[in-house]
């Protein structure tokens, strides 16, 4: 039984060591699923502007805003779930990705 406990702890520790990367991947996936909605919302707001301004806003949104949301959101999510024990952390991470998969399926993005 001690062997099984040690193996589970090692498995949980693997998730904890890569928590920052996992959270960044999750936020990037969220932005992929909802990116079209965000782009359409911004497009509606700036459709009356001239081409150069629309282009600048689009480049800024894609290059800087999505990048900042990924990095900052990943760090915030990691800080939020880091205090969880390994037995809770792994199911939460898996559950978040499964929930996101269901949302993507409902949006016909898969």
Coordinates of C-alpha atoms in Angstrom, one line a residue:
X1 CA 0.0 0.0 0.0
X2 CA 2.9 2.3 0.7
X3 CA 4.1 1.7 -2.9
X4 CA 0.8 2.8 -4.3
X5 CA 0.7 5.9 -2.1
X6 CA 4.2 6.8 -3.2
X7 CA 3.2 6.4 -6.9
X8 CA 0.1 8.6 -6.5
X9 CA 2.1 11.3 -4.7
X10 CA 4.7 11.2 -7.5
X11 CA 1.8 11.5 -10.1
X12 CA 0.3 14.5 -8.1
X13 CA 3.7 16.1 -7.9
X14 CA 4.2 15.8 -11.6
X15 CA 1.0 17.9 -12.1
X16 CA 2.1 20.4 -9.4
X17 CA 5.6 20.9 -11.1
X18 CA 4.0 21.7 -14.4
X19 CA 1.0 23.7 -13.0
X20 CA 2.1 27.0 -14.6
X21 CA 2.4 25.4 -18.0
X22 CA -0.9 23.6 -17.6
X23 CA -2.7 26.8 -16.6
X24 CA -1.2 28.7 -19.5
X25 CA -2.4 25.9 -21.8
X26 CA -5.9 26.1 -20.3
X27 CA -6.1 29.9 -20.8
X28 CA -4.8 29.6 -24.3
X29 CA -7.5 27.0 -25.0
X30 CA -10.2 29.2 -23.5
X31 CA -9.1 32.0 -25.8
X32 CA -9.1 29.7 -28.8
X33 CA -12.7 28.6 -28.0
X34 CA -13.9 32.2 -27.3
X35 CA -11.5 34.1 -29.6
X36 CA -14.0 34.4 -32.4
X37 CA -16.6 35.8 -30.1
X38 CA -14.1 38.3 -28.7
X39 CA -13.0 39.3 -32.2
X40 CA -16.6 39.8 -33.4
X41 CA -17.4 41.9 -30.3
X42 CA -14.4 44.2 -31.1
X43 CA -15.2 44.2 -34.8
X44 CA -18.7 45.5 -34.0
X45 CA -17.3 48.3 -31.9
X46 CA -14.8 49.5 -34.5
X47 CA -16.5 48.7 -37.8
X48 CA -17.2 52.4 -38.6
X49 CA -13.5 53.3 -38.2
X50 CA -11.0 53.7 -41.0
X51 CA -9.0 50.7 -42.2
X52 CA -5.7 51.7 -40.5
X53 CA -7.3 52.0 -37.1
X54 CA -9.2 48.7 -37.5
X55 CA -6.0 47.0 -38.6
X56 CA -4.1 48.5 -35.6
X57 CA -6.8 47.4 -33.2
X58 CA -6.8 43.9 -34.6
X59 CA -3.0 43.5 -34.5
X60 CA -3.0 44.9 -30.9
X61 CA -5.8 42.6 -29.9
X62 CA -4.1 39.5 -31.4
X63 CA -0.5 40.3 -30.6
X64 CA -0.7 42.0 -27.2
X65 CA -4.1 41.5 -25.6
X66 CA -4.4 37.8 -26.2
X67 CA -0.7 37.3 -25.1
X68 CA -1.3 39.3 -22.0
X69 CA -4.5 37.5 -21.2
X70 CA -2.7 34.2 -21.6
X71 CA 0.3 35.0 -19.4
X72 CA -1.6 36.9 -16.7
X73 CA -4.6 34.6 -16.7
X74 CA -2.3 31.6 -16.5
X75 CA -0.5 33.0 -13.5
X76 CA -3.8 33.9 -11.8
X77 CA -5.3 30.5 -12.4
X78 CA -2.1 28.8 -11.1
X79 CA -2.2 30.9 -7.9
X80 CA -5.9 30.1 -7.5
X81 CA -5.6 26.3 -7.7
X82 CA -2.0 25.9 -6.3
X83 CA -3.1 25.6 -2.7
X84 CA -5.3 22.5 -3.5
X85 CA -4.0 19.2 -2.4
X86 CA -2.8 16.8 -5.1
X87 CA -5.9 14.6 -4.6
X88 CA -8.1 17.6 -5.5
X89 CA -5.8 19.4 -7.9
X90 CA -5.6 16.7 -10.5
X91 CA -9.4 16.2 -10.8
X92 CA -9.9 19.9 -10.9
X93 CA -7.5 20.3 -13.8
X94 CA -8.9 17.4 -15.7
X95 CA -12.5 18.7 -15.0
X96 CA -11.6 22.2 -16.3
X97 CA -10.3 20.8 -19.5
X98 CA -13.3 18.4 -19.9
X99 CA -15.7 21.3 -19.2
X100 CA -13.9 23.4 -21.8
X101 CA -14.2 20.5 -24.3
X102 CA -17.9 20.3 -23.7
X103 CA -18.3 24.1 -24.2
X104 CA -16.2 23.8 -27.5
X105 CA -18.4 20.9 -28.6
X106 CA -21.6 23.0 -27.9
X107 CA -20.1 25.9 -29.9
X108 CA -19.4 23.4 -32.8
X109 CA -15.7 24.1 -32.6
X110 CA -14.5 20.6 -32.5

